[in-house]
PDB file of C-alpha atoms and ligand atoms in Angstrom:
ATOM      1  CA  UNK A 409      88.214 116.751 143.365  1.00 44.00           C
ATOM      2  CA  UNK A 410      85.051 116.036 141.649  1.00 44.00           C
ATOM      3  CA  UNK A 411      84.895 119.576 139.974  1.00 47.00           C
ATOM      4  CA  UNK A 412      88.412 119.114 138.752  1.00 45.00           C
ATOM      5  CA  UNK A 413      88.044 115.902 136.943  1.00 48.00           C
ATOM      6  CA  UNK A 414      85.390 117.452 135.817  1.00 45.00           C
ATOM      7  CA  UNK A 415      86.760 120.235 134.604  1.00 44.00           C
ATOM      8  CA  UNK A 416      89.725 118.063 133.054  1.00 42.00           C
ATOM      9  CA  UNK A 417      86.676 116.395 131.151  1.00 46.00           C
ATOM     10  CA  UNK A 418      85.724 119.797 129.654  1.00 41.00           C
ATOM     11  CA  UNK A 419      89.371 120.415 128.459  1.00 42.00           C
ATOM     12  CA  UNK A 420      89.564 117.030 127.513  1.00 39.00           C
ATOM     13  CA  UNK A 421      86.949 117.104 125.088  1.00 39.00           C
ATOM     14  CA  UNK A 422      87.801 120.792 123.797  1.00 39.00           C
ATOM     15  CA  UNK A 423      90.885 119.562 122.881  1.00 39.00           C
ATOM     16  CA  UNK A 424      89.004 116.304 120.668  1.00 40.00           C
ATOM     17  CA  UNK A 425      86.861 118.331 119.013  1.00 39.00           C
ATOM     18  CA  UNK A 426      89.520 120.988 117.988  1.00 39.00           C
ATOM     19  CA  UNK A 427      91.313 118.078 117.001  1.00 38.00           C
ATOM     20  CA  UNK A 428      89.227 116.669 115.131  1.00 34.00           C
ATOM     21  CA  UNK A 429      88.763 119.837 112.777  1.00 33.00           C
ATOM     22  CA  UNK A 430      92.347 120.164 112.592  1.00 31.00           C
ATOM     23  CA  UNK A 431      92.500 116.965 110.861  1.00 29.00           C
ATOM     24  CA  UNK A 432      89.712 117.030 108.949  1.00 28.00           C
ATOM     25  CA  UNK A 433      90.924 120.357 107.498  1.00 25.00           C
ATOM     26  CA  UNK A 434      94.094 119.247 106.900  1.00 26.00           C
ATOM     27  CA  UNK A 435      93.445 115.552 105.422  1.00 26.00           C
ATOM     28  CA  UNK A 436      90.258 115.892 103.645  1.00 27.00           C
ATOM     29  CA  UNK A 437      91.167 117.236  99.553  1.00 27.00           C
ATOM     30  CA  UNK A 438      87.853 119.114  98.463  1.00 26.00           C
ATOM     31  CA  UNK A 439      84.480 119.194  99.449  1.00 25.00           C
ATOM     32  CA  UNK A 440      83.099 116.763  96.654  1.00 27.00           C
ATOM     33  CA  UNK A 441      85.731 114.141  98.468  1.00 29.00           C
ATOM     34  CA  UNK A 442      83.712 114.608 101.895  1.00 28.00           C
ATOM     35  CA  UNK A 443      80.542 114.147 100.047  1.00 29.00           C
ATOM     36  CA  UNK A 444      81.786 111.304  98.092  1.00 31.00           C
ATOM     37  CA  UNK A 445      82.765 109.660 101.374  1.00 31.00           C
ATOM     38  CA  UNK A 446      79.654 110.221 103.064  1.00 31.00           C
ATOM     39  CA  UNK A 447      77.908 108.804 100.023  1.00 33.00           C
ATOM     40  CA  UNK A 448      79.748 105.463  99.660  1.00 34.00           C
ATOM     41  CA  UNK A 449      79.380 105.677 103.758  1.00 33.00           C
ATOM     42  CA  UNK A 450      75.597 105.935 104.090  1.00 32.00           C
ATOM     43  CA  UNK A 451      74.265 103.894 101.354  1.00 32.00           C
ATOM     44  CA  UNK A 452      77.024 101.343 100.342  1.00 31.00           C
ATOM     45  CA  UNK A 453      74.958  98.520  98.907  1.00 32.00           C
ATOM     46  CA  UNK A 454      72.643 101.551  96.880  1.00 30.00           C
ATOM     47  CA  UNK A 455      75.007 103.683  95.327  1.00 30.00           C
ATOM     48  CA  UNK A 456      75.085 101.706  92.327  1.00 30.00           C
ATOM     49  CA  UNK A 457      70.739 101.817  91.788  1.00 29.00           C
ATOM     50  CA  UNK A 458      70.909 105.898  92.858  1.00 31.00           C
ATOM     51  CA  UNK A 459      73.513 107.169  90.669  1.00 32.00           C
ATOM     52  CA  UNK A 460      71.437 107.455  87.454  1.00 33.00           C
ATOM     53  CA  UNK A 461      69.034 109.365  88.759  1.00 32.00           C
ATOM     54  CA  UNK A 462      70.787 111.864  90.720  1.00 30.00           C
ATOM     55  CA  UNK A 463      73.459 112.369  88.770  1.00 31.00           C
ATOM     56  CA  UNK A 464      72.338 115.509  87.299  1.00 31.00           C
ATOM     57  CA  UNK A 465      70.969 116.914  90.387  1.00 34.00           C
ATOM     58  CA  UNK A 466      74.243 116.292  92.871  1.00 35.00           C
ATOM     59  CA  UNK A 467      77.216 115.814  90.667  1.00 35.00           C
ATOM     60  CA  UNK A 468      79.633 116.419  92.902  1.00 43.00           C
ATOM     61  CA  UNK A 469      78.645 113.803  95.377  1.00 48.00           C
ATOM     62  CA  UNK A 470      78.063 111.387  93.005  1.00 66.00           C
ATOM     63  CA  UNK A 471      81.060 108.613  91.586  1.00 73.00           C
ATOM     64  CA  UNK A 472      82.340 110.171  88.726  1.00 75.00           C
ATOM     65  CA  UNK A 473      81.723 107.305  86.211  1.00 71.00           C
ATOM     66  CA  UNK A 474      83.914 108.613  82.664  1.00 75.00           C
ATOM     67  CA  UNK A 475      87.160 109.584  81.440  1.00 74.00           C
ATOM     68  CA  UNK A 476      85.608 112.986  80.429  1.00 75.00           C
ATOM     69  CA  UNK A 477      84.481 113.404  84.481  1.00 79.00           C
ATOM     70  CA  UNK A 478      87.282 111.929  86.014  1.00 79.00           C
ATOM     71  CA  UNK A 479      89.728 114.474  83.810  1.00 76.00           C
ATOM     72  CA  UNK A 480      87.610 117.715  84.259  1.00 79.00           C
ATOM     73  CA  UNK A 481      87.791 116.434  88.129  1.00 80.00           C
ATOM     74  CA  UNK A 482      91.078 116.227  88.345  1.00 80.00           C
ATOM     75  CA  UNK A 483      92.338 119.005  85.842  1.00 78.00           C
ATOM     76  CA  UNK A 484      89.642 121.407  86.256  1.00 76.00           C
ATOM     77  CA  UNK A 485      89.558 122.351  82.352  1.00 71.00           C
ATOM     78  CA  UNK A 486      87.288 120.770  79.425  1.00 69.00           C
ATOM     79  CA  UNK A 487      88.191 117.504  78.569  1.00 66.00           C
ATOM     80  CA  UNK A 488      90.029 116.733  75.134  1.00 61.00           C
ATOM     81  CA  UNK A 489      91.368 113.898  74.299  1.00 53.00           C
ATOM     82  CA  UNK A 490      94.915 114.290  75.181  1.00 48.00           C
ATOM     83  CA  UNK A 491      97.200 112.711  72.453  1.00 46.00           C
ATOM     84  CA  UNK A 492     100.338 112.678  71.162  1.00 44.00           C
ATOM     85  CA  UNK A 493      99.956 109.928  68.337  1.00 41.00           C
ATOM     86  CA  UNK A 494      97.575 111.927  66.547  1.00 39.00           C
ATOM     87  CA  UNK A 495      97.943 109.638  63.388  1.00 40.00           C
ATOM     88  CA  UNK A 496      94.861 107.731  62.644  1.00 43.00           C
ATOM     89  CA  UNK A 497      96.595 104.266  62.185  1.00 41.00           C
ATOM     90  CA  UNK A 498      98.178 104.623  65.887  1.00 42.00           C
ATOM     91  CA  UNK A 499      94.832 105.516  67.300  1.00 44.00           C
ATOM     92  CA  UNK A 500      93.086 102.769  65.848  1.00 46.00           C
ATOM     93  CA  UNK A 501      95.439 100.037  67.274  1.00 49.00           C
ATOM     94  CA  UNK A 502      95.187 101.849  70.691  1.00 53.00           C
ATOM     95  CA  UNK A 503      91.589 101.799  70.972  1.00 51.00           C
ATOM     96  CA  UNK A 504      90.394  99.164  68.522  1.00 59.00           C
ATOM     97  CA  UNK A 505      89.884  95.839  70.162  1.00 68.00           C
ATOM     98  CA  UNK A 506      87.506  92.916  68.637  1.00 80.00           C
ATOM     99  CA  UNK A 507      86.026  90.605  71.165  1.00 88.00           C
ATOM    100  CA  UNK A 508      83.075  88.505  71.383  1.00 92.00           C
ATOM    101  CA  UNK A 509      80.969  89.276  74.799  1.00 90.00           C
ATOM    102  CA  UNK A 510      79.849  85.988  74.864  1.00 92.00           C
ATOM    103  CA  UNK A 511      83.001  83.931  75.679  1.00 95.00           C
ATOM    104  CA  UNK A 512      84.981  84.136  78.539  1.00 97.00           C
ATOM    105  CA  UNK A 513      87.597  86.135  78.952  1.00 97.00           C
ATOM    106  CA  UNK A 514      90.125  87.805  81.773  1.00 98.00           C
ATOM    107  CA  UNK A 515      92.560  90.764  82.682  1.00 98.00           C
ATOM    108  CA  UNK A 516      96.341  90.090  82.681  1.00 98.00           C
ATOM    109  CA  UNK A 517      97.741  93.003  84.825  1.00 98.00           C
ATOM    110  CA  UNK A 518     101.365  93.899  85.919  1.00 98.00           C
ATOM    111  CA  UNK A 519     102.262  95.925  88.592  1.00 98.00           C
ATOM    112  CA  UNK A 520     105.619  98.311  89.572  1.00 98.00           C
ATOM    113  CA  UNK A 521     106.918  98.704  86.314  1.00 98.00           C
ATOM    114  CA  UNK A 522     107.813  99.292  83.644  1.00 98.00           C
ATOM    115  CA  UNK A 523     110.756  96.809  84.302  1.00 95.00           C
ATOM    116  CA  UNK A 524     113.217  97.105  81.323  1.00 95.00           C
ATOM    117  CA  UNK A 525     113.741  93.752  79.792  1.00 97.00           C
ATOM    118  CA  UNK A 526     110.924  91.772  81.285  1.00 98.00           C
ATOM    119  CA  UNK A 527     108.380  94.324  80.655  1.00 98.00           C
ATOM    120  CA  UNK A 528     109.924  94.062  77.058  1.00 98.00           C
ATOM    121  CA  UNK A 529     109.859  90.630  76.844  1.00 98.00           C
ATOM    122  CA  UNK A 530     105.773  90.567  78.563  1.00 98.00           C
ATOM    123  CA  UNK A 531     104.863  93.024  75.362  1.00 97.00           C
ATOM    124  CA  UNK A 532     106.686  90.784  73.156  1.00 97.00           C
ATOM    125  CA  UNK A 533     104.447  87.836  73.899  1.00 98.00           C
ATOM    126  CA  UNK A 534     101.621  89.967  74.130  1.00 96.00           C
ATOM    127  CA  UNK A 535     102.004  91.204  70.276  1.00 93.00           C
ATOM    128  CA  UNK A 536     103.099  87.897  69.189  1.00 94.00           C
ATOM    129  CA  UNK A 537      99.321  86.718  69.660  1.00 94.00           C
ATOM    130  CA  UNK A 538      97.529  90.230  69.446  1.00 92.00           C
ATOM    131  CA  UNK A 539      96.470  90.436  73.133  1.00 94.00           C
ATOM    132  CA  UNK A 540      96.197  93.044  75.766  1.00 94.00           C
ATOM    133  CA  UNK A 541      96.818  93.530  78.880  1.00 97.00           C
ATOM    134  CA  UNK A 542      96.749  96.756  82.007  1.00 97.00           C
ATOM    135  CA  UNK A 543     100.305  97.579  83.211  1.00 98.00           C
ATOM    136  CA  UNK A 544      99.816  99.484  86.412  1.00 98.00           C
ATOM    137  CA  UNK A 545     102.765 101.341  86.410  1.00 98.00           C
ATOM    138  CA  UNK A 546     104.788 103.377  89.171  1.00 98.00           C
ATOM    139  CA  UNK A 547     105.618 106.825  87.983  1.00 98.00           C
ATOM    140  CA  UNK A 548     109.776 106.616  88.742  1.00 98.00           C
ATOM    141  CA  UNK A 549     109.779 103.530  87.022  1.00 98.00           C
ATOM    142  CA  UNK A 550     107.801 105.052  83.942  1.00 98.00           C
ATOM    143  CA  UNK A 551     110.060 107.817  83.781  1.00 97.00           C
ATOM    144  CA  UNK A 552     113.132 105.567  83.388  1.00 97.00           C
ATOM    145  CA  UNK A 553     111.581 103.714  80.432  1.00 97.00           C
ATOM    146  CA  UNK A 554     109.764 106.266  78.472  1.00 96.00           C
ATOM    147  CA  UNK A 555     110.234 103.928  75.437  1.00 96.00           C
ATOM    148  CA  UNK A 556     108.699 101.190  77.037  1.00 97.00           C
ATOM    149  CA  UNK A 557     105.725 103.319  78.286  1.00 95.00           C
ATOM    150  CA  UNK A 558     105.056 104.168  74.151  1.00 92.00           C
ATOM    151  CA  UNK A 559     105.724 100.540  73.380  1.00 94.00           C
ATOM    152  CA  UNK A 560     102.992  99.304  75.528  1.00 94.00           C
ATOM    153  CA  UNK A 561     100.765 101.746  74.346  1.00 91.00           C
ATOM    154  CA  UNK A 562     101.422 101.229  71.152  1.00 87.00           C
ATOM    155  CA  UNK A 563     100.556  97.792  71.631  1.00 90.00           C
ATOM    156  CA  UNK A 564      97.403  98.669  72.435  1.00 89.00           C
ATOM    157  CA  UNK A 565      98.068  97.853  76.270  1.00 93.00           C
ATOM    158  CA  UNK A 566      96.412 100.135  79.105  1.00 93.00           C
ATOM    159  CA  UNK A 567      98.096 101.623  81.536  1.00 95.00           C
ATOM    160  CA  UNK A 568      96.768 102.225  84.988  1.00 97.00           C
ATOM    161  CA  UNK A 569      98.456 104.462  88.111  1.00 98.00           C
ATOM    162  CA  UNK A 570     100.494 102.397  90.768  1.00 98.00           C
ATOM    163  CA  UNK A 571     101.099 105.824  92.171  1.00 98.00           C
ATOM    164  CA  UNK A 572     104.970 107.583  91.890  1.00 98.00           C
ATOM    165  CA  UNK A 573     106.968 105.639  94.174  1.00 98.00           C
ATOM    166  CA  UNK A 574     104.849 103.141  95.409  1.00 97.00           C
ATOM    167  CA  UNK A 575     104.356 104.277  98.884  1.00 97.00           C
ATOM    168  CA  UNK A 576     102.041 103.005 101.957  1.00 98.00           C
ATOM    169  CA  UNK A 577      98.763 104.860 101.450  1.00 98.00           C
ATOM    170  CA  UNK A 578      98.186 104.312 104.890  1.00 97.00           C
ATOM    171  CA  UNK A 579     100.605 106.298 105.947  1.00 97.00           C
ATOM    172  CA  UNK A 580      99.520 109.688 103.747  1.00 97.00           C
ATOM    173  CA  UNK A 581      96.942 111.912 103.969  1.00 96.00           C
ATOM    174  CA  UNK A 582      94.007 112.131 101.308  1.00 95.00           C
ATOM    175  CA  UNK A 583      95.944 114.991 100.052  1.00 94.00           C
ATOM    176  CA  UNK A 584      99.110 113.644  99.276  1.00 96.00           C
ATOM    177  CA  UNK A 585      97.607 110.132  98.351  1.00 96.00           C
ATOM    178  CA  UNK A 586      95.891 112.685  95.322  1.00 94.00           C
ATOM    179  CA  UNK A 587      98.868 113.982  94.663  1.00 95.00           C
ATOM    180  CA  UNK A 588     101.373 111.407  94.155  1.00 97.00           C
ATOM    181  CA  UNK A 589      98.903 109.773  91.640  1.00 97.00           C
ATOM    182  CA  UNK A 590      98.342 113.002  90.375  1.00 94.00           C
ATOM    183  CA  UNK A 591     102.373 112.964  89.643  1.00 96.00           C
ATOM    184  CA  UNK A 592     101.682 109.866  87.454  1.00 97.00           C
ATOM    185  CA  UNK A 593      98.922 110.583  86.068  1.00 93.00           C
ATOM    186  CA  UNK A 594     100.568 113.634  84.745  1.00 91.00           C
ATOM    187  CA  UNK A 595     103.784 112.433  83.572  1.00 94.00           C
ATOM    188  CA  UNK A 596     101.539 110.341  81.201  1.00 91.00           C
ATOM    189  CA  UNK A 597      99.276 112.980  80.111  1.00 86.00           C
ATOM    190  CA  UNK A 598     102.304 115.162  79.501  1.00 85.00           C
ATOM    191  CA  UNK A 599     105.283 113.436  78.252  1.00 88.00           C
ATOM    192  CA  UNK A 600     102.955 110.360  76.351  1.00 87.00           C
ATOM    193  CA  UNK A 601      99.250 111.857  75.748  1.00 82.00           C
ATOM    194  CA  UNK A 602      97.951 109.473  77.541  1.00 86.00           C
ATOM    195  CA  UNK A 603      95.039 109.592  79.879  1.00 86.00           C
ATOM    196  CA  UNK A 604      94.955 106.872  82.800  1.00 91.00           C
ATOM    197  CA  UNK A 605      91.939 106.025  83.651  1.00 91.00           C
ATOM    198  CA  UNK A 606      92.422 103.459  86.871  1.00 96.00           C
ATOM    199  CA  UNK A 607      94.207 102.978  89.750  1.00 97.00           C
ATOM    200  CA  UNK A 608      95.479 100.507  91.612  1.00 98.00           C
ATOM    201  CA  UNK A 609      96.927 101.700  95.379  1.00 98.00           C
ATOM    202  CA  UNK A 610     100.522  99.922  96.322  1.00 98.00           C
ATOM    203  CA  UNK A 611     100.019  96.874  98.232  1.00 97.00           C
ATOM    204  CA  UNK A 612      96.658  96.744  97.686  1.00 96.00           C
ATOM    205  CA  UNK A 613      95.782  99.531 100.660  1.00 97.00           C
ATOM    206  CA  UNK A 614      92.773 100.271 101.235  1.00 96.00           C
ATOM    207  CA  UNK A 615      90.307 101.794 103.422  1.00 96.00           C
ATOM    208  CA  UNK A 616      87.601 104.570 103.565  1.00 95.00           C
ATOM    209  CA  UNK A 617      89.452 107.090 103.390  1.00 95.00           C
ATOM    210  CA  UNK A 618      92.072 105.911 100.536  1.00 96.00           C
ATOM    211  CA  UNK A 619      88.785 105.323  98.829  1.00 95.00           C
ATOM    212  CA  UNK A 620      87.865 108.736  99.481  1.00 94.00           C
ATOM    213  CA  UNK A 621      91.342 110.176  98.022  1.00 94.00           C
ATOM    214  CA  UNK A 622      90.862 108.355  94.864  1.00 95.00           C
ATOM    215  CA  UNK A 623      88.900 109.915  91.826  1.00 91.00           C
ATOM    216  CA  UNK A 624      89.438 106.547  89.618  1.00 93.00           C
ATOM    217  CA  UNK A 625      87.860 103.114  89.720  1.00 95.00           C
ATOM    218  CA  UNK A 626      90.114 101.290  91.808  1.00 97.00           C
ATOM    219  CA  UNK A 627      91.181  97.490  90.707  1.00 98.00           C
ATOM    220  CA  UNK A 628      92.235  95.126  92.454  1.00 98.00           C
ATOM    221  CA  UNK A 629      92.719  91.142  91.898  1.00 98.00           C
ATOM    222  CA  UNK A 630      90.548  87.969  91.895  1.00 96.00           C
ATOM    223  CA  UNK A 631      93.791  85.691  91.119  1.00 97.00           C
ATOM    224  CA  UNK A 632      97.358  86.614  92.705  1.00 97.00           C
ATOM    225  CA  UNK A 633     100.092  84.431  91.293  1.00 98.00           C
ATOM    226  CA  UNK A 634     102.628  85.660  94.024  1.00 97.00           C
ATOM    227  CA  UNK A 635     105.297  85.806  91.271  1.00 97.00           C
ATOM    228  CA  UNK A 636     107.128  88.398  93.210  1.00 97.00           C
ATOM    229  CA  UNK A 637     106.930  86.182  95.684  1.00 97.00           C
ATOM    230  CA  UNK A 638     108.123  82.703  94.385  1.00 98.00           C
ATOM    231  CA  UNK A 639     109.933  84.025  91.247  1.00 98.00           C
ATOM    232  CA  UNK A 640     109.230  80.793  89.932  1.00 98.00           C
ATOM    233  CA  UNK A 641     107.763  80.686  86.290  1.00 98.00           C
ATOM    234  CA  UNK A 642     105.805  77.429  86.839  1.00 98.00           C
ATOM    235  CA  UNK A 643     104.513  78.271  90.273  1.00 98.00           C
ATOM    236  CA  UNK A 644     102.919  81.390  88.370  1.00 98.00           C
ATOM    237  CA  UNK A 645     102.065  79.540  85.397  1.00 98.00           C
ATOM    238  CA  UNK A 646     100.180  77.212  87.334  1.00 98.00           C
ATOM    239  CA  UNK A 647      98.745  80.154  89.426  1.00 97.00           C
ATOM    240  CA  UNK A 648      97.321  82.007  86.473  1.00 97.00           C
ATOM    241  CA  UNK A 649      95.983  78.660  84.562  1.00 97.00           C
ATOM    242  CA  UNK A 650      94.584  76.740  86.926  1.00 95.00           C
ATOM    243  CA  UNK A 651      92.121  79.340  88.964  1.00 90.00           C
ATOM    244  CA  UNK A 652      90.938  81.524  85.478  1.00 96.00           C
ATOM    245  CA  UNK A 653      87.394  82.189  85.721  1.00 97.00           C
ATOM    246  CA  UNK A 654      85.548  84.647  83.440  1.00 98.00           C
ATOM    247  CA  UNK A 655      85.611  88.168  84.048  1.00 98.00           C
ATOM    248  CA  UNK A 656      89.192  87.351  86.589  1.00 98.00           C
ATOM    249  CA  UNK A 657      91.771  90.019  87.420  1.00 98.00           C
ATOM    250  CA  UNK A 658      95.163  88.516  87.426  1.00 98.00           C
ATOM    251  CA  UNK A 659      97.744  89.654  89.387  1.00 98.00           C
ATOM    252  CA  UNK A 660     101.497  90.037  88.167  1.00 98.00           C
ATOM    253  CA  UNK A 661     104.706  91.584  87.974  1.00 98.00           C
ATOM    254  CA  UNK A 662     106.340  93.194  85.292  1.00 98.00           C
ATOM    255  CA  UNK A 663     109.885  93.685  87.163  1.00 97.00           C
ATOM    256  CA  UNK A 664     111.308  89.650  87.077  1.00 98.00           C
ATOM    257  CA  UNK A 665     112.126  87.638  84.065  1.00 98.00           C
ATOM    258  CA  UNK A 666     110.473  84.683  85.838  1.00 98.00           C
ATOM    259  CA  UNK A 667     107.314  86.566  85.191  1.00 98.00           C
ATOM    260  CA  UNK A 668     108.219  86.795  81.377  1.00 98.00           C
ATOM    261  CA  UNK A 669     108.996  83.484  81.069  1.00 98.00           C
ATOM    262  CA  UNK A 670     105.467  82.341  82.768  1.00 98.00           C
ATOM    263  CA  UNK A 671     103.703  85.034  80.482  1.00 98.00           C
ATOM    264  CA  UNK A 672     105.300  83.510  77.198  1.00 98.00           C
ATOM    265  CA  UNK A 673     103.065  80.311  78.588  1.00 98.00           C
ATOM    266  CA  UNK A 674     100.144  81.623  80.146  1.00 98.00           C
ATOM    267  CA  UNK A 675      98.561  83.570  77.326  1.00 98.00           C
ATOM    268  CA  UNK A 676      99.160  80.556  74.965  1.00 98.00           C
ATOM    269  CA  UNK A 677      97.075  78.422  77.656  1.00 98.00           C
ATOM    270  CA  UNK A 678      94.625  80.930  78.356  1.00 98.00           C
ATOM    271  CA  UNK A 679      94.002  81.164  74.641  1.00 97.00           C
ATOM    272  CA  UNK A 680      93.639  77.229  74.632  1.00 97.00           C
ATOM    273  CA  UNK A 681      91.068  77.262  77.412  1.00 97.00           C
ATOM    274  CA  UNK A 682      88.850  79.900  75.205  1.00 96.00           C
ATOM    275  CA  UNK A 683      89.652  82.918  77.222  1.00 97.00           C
ATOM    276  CA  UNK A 684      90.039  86.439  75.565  1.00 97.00           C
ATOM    277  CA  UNK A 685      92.565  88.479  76.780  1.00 97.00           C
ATOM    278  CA  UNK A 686      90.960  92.330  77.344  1.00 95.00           C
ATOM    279  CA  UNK A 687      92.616  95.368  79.512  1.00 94.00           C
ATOM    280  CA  UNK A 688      90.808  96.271  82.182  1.00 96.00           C
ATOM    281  CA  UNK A 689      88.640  98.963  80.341  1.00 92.00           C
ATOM    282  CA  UNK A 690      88.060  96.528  77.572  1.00 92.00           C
ATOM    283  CA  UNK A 691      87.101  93.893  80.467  1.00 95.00           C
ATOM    284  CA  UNK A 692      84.472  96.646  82.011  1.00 94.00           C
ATOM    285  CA  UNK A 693      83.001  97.651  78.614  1.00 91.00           C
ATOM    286  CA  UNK A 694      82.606  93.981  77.375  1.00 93.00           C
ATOM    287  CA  UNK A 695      81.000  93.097  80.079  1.00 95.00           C
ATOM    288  CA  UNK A 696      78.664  96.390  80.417  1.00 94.00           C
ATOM    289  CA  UNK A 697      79.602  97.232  83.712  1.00 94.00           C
ATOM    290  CA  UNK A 698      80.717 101.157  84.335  1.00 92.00           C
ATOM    291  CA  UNK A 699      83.519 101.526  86.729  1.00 93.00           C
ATOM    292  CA  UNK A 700      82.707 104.266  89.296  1.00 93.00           C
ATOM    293  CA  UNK A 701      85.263 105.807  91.018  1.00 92.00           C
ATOM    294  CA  UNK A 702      86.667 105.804  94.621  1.00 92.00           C
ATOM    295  CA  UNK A 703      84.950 101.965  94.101  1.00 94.00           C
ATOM    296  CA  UNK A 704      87.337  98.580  94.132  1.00 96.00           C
ATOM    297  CA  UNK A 705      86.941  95.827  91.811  1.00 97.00           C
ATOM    298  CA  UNK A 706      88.454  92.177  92.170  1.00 97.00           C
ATOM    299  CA  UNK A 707      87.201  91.300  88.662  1.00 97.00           C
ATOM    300  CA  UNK A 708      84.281  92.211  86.224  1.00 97.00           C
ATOM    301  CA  UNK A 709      81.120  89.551  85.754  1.00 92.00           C
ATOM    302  CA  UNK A 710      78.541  92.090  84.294  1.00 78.00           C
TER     303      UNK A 710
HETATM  304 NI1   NI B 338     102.966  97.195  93.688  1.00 79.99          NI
END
């Protein structure tokens, strides 16, 4: 009896560990994603001090910290700029952005769009008093308002990747997590010359291995206004102005005209309580703080 249990042991664990490589084979995207997990996995709290020096040495294991490494990661070609408003006037007003690093400021961001009139109406406020904000947009929705995806860039907006139709990362493997951003990413990069340079997962997943999938800076939120939730423009107006801190990352919707409406107030009011109103990026480069990749932010403090 003995020898058989023991024997059902063996099999047992013959069966885990080919398991185990079955999954790992299958799940895991490229080798520099396995290193980049054990990385963040081994020395969480030092990444940040050890990346300077090593980058050179150990690229691949390293976070990839710039548009140029995040592209040639992804693509696998020499980055160029990728851009379809080549005229000089267009490009300024997409990247040009005056702010003083010295006063507070925060991150309006919208998620699931672009939402037709409401994302129209958000951009309409937004230009009206020459702010920006990040629009993490799904890729269906994108591709059902290609006007409104110029529009906002126009603006001078960012866009970041909500992924293509906003599915459960938990439920995916690293590999198609990669590739359904990937989808967005390129619809962007092909239909509007625009490179995206951050993600934010659907419902805020997250866990190592998401991390692991994910060759952008990941944001998250320091504020949620749960306007998808309450759909009630003064319940998000009071969300947004009474918690803004500097460096915050507040959460919204793009899809209700609730949302609008509270937008048309909350920039006024942020404006009155001496906040500048930066994309993400801007928020990250004002406040000197390089976004490494496969790494989550709740807001930006320098
Ligand atoms: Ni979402």
């Amino acid at each position: 009896m003995k020898n058989i249990k023991a024997c059902l042991s063996c099999i047992l664990v013959l069966l885990f560990i080919t398991g185990c490589s079955v999954f790992t084979e299958d799940t895991v995207v490229g080798i520099d994603i396995l290193d980049l997990d054990d990385a963040a996995a081994a020395k969480p709290s030092s990444l940040h001090e050890t990346a300077s020096p090593s980058i050179t040495e150990e690229p691949d294991i390293m976070p990839l910290t710039s548009e140029k490494q995040i592209f040639e990661a992804l693509y696998g070609e020499p980055y160029e700029p990728y851009i379809k408003y080549s005229s000089e006037d267009i490009q300024s007003r997409r990247h040009r952005v005056e702010y003083d690093a010295d006063k507070p400021m925060v991150a309006l961001t919208f998620d699931d769009g672009p939402g037709g009139e409401s994302t129209r109406a958000i951009l309409s406020t937004l230009t009206q008093y020459s702010v920006h904000a990040t629009f993490f947009m799904l890729g269906k929705q994108a591709k059902q308002y290609p006007d409104i995806v110029d529009s906002v860039i126009e603006a001078g907006c960012e866009i970041g990747n909500h992924s293509y139709y906003h599915s459960d990362f938990l439920k995916m493997t690293q590999r198609e997590i990669a590739d359904e951003l990937q989808m967005t990413s390129d619809l962007m990069l092909q239909e509007h010359g625009y490179f995206i340079k951050l993600v934010r997962t659907p419902y805020g997943r997250k866990n190592d291995e998401i991390k692991a999938a994910i060759k952008y800076p990941i944001i998250f939120w320091d504020i949620d206004t749960l306007d998808w939730d309450t759909r009630d423009a003064q319940k998000t107006i009071e969300a947004a102005l009474g918690k803004a801190k500097d460096g915050d990352i507040i959460l919204m919707h793009d899809l209700y005209m609730s949302t609008a409406e509270a937008v048309a107030t909350i920039v006024p009011g942020l404006l009155d309580r001496g906040f500048q109103l930066l994309t993400v990026s801007e928020l990250f480069e004002a406040k000197g703080v390089q976004p490494l990749s496969g790494t989550i932010y709740r807001k930006v403090t320098g």
